[in-house]
Amino acid sequence: MTAGPGRTPRRIGPFDVPAIGLGCMNLSHAYGVPPTPEAAARLLRTALDQGVTLFDTAALYGFGGNEQLLGRVLAGDRDRIVLASKCGMTGVDGRRVIDGRPETIRHTADRALARLRTDTIDLYYLHRIDRQVPVEESVGAMAELVAAGKVRALGLSEASAATLRRAHAVHPIAALQNEYSLWSRNPEQGTLAAAHELGVALVAFSPLARGFLTSAPPDPAGLPAADIRRGMPRFDDRHYPANLALRHELARIAEDAGLTLAQLALAWVTSRGPHVVAIPGTRSTAHLRENLSVLDAEVPEEALHAAGLVLNSSTVHGPRYHEATLTEIDTERCGRAG
């Protein structure tokens, strides 16, 4: 039997989207020197031509630069796409700041609309839960954006099942975006099931484990100084060699199934439920096509099962983030993986 995601649309609030969209962060943010504007635009146009409809950005990415990029490149095709962005975490004086106050959310939304060159954002997430502000207040302000016609649907990011339920009681939540991959299983501690129960899409960011589950895994020693993976325990000297050994096993499973490792990893994530949508990011048009090709691939169920046994929250080495970062994230923790 096969279990690829196929071409059947998946639902995010009022929108139908393919099981795989595009995370746009790395075109402007987090992974060292970004591509040139021309290369970034080429990647976005290729994604559109290949049938991607869900494009995911945030005010934080490039401190507004990513929203400007999408606005510049995609504004002319606005009616063809589902445009998602985020508030509640922005760049202030060169620093990342979590701020879920209603007045900040309203200001961030107005700036996002201008950068994105649109009158309405299709899906607007609270990027992080501000522990100084009740989530009901933050979501209440976002609900006002819906009432004003500035936003069509609401989402949360890096939030727990309990927080999802609290937010959903204020205004329907269309999507919950949490990290989910073979090596990050936190959604299995509650949010995957809660999202399904409430009719909420689970949007999986970093489904390829920040490049680890691709044909060219990063060399931690060669990462640029500004690459966020330099500060992630799974990529440090204590843990990375053991994780590479697990990756070698996964690569053999993928090869035996006639798949690339990225295809296997994306098929695994999207097989976790009909409400799961993956948003891998890439700077390579070749990798983009490889990722999207899994929509038409035949994926043996036994390969998915074997992959899940090899790499999971019990076998991965190192937590997702260092403790200081984990304290500002609301998601459930799982096992020694954090």
PDB file of C-alpha atoms in Angstrom, residues 111-225:
ATOM      1  CA  ARG A 111       2.617  47.662   8.406  1.00  0.00           C
ATOM      2  CA  ALA A 112       2.289  44.122   7.052  1.00  0.00           C
ATOM      3  CA  LEU A 113      -0.564  45.107   4.743  1.00  0.00           C
ATOM      4  CA  ALA A 114       1.562  47.891   3.293  1.00  0.00           C
ATOM      5  CA  ARG A 115       4.615  45.685   2.827  1.00  0.00           C
ATOM      6  CA  LEU A 116       2.603  42.857   1.285  1.00  0.00           C
ATOM      7  CA  ARG A 117       0.800  45.284  -1.051  1.00  0.00           C
ATOM      8  CA  THR A 118      -2.584  43.867  -0.213  1.00  0.00           C
ATOM      9  CA  ASP A 119      -5.796  44.931   1.472  1.00  0.00           C
ATOM     10  CA  THR A 120      -6.278  41.642   3.304  1.00  0.00           C
ATOM     11  CA  ILE A 121      -4.017  38.972   4.795  1.00  0.00           C
ATOM     12  CA  ASP A 122      -5.586  35.547   4.315  1.00  0.00           C
ATOM     13  CA  LEU A 123      -4.134  33.872   7.410  1.00  0.00           C
ATOM     14  CA  TYR A 124      -2.653  35.860  10.283  1.00  0.00           C
ATOM     15  CA  TYR A 125      -0.809  34.065  13.072  1.00  0.00           C
ATOM     16  CA  LEU A 126       0.206  35.093  16.557  1.00  0.00           C
ATOM     17  CA  HIS A 127       3.873  34.205  16.088  1.00  0.00           C
ATOM     18  CA  ARG A 128       4.645  33.639  19.776  1.00  0.00           C
ATOM     19  CA  ILE A 129       2.557  33.647  22.923  1.00  0.00           C
ATOM     20  CA  ASP A 130       3.509  36.699  24.984  1.00  0.00           C
ATOM     21  CA  ARG A 131       3.584  35.408  28.549  1.00  0.00           C
ATOM     22  CA  GLN A 132       2.929  38.943  29.819  1.00  0.00           C
ATOM     23  CA  VAL A 133      -0.349  39.218  27.877  1.00  0.00           C
ATOM     24  CA  PRO A 134      -3.288  36.778  28.150  1.00  0.00           C
ATOM     25  CA  VAL A 135      -3.729  35.030  24.834  1.00  0.00           C
ATOM     26  CA  GLU A 136      -7.386  36.047  24.942  1.00  0.00           C
ATOM     27  CA  GLU A 137      -6.337  39.702  24.677  1.00  0.00           C
ATOM     28  CA  SER A 138      -3.974  39.082  21.773  1.00  0.00           C
ATOM     29  CA  VAL A 139      -6.506  36.995  19.863  1.00  0.00           C
ATOM     30  CA  GLY A 140      -9.221  39.504  20.667  1.00  0.00           C
ATOM     31  CA  ALA A 141      -7.191  42.189  18.904  1.00  0.00           C
ATOM     32  CA  MET A 142      -6.654  39.859  15.961  1.00  0.00           C
ATOM     33  CA  ALA A 143     -10.399  39.188  15.838  1.00  0.00           C
ATOM     34  CA  GLU A 144     -10.895  42.932  15.460  1.00  0.00           C
ATOM     35  CA  LEU A 145      -8.684  42.762  12.361  1.00  0.00           C
ATOM     36  CA  VAL A 146     -11.023  40.126  10.932  1.00  0.00           C
ATOM     37  CA  ALA A 147     -14.048  42.313  11.675  1.00  0.00           C
ATOM     38  CA  ALA A 148     -12.327  45.227   9.953  1.00  0.00           C
ATOM     39  CA  GLY A 149     -11.666  43.144   6.823  1.00  0.00           C
ATOM     40  CA  LYS A 150      -7.888  43.320   7.201  1.00  0.00           C
ATOM     41  CA  VAL A 151      -7.524  39.576   7.917  1.00  0.00           C
ATOM     42  CA  ARG A 152      -9.594  36.593   6.790  1.00  0.00           C
ATOM     43  CA  ALA A 153      -8.562  33.840   9.214  1.00  0.00           C
ATOM     44  CA  LEU A 154      -6.509  33.541  12.391  1.00  0.00           C
ATOM     45  CA  GLY A 155      -3.743  31.219  13.504  1.00  0.00           C
ATOM     46  CA  LEU A 156      -1.350  30.552  16.368  1.00  0.00           C
ATOM     47  CA  SER A 157       2.304  29.552  16.172  1.00  0.00           C
ATOM     48  CA  GLU A 158       4.389  27.586  18.692  1.00  0.00           C
ATOM     49  CA  ALA A 159       1.355  27.131  20.956  1.00  0.00           C
ATOM     50  CA  SER A 160       0.138  24.285  23.152  1.00  0.00           C
ATOM     51  CA  ALA A 161      -3.170  22.434  23.009  1.00  0.00           C
ATOM     52  CA  ALA A 162      -4.394  24.276  26.107  1.00  0.00           C
ATOM     53  CA  THR A 163      -3.564  27.657  24.586  1.00  0.00           C
ATOM     54  CA  LEU A 164      -5.214  26.638  21.321  1.00  0.00           C
ATOM     55  CA  ARG A 165      -8.435  25.880  23.176  1.00  0.00           C
ATOM     56  CA  ARG A 166      -8.346  29.214  25.021  1.00  0.00           C
ATOM     57  CA  ALA A 167      -7.760  31.129  21.807  1.00  0.00           C
ATOM     58  CA  HIS A 168     -10.380  29.153  19.888  1.00  0.00           C
ATOM     59  CA  ALA A 169     -12.971  30.138  22.509  1.00  0.00           C
ATOM     60  CA  VAL A 170     -12.363  33.818  21.668  1.00  0.00           C
ATOM     61  CA  HIS A 171     -12.361  33.465  17.871  1.00  0.00           C
ATOM     62  CA  PRO A 172     -12.183  30.412  15.577  1.00  0.00           C
ATOM     63  CA  ILE A 173      -8.561  29.449  14.940  1.00  0.00           C
ATOM     64  CA  ALA A 174      -7.957  28.165  11.421  1.00  0.00           C
ATOM     65  CA  ALA A 175      -4.368  26.985  11.779  1.00  0.00           C
ATOM     66  CA  LEU A 176      -1.823  26.071  14.399  1.00  0.00           C
ATOM     67  CA  GLN A 177       1.751  26.299  13.123  1.00  0.00           C
ATOM     68  CA  ASN A 178       4.216  24.230  15.131  1.00  0.00           C
ATOM     69  CA  GLU A 179       7.498  22.581  14.301  1.00  0.00           C
ATOM     70  CA  TYR A 180       6.820  18.996  13.214  1.00  0.00           C
ATOM     71  CA  SER A 181       9.179  16.514  11.612  1.00  0.00           C
ATOM     72  CA  LEU A 182      10.618  13.080  12.211  1.00  0.00           C
ATOM     73  CA  TRP A 183      12.929  14.550  14.844  1.00  0.00           C
ATOM     74  CA  SER A 184      10.528  17.137  16.366  1.00  0.00           C
ATOM     75  CA  ARG A 185       7.453  15.290  17.649  1.00  0.00           C
ATOM     76  CA  ASN A 186       6.051  17.873  20.063  1.00  0.00           C
ATOM     77  CA  PRO A 187       2.645  18.030  18.308  1.00  0.00           C
ATOM     78  CA  GLU A 188       2.105  14.390  19.218  1.00  0.00           C
ATOM     79  CA  GLN A 189       1.899  15.455  22.874  1.00  0.00           C
ATOM     80  CA  GLY A 190      -1.472  17.127  22.342  1.00  0.00           C
ATOM     81  CA  THR A 191      -1.721  19.683  19.555  1.00  0.00           C
ATOM     82  CA  LEU A 192      -2.049  17.212  16.675  1.00  0.00           C
ATOM     83  CA  ALA A 193      -5.142  15.656  18.258  1.00  0.00           C
ATOM     84  CA  ALA A 194      -6.579  18.927  19.574  1.00  0.00           C
ATOM     85  CA  ALA A 195      -6.258  20.563  16.164  1.00  0.00           C
ATOM     86  CA  HIS A 196      -8.068  17.669  14.511  1.00  0.00           C
ATOM     87  CA  GLU A 197     -10.835  17.777  17.130  1.00  0.00           C
ATOM     88  CA  LEU A 198     -11.387  21.521  16.675  1.00  0.00           C
ATOM     89  CA  GLY A 199     -11.182  21.507  12.877  1.00  0.00           C
ATOM     90  CA  VAL A 200      -7.864  23.368  12.922  1.00  0.00           C
ATOM     91  CA  ALA A 201      -5.107  22.744  10.373  1.00  0.00           C
ATOM     92  CA  LEU A 202      -1.747  21.740  11.836  1.00  0.00           C
ATOM     93  CA  VAL A 203       0.814  23.594   9.714  1.00  0.00           C
ATOM     94  CA  ALA A 204       4.210  21.947  10.105  1.00  0.00           C
ATOM     95  CA  PHE A 205       7.200  24.242   9.871  1.00  0.00           C
ATOM     96  CA  SER A 206      10.731  22.850   9.454  1.00  0.00           C
ATOM     97  CA  PRO A 207       9.394  19.472   8.236  1.00  0.00           C
ATOM     98  CA  LEU A 208      12.858  18.743   6.812  1.00  0.00           C
ATOM     99  CA  ALA A 209      14.509  19.325  10.197  1.00  0.00           C
ATOM    100  CA  ARG A 210      16.178  22.586   9.190  1.00  0.00           C
ATOM    101  CA  GLY A 211      17.899  20.978   6.216  1.00  0.00           C
ATOM    102  CA  PHE A 212      19.037  17.882   8.103  1.00  0.00           C
ATOM    103  CA  LEU A 213      16.637  15.583   6.222  1.00  0.00           C
ATOM    104  CA  THR A 214      17.768  16.562   2.741  1.00  0.00           C
ATOM    105  CA  SER A 215      20.319  15.320   0.243  1.00  0.00           C
ATOM    106  CA  ALA A 216      22.901  17.793   1.569  1.00  0.00           C
ATOM    107  CA  PRO A 217      22.715  18.052   5.365  1.00  0.00           C
ATOM    108  CA  PRO A 218      24.480  21.095   6.809  1.00  0.00           C
ATOM    109  CA  ASP A 219      28.060  20.934   8.017  1.00  0.00           C
ATOM    110  CA  PRO A 220      27.803  22.690  11.393  1.00  0.00           C
ATOM    111  CA  ALA A 221      31.450  23.779  11.233  1.00  0.00           C
ATOM    112  CA  GLY A 222      30.805  25.569   7.961  1.00  0.00           C
ATOM    113  CA  LEU A 223      27.647  27.405   8.912  1.00  0.00           C
ATOM    114  CA  PRO A 224      27.764  31.215   8.685  1.00  0.00           C
ATOM    115  CA  ALA A 225      27.985  33.103  11.963  1.00  0.00           C
TER     116      ALA A 225
END
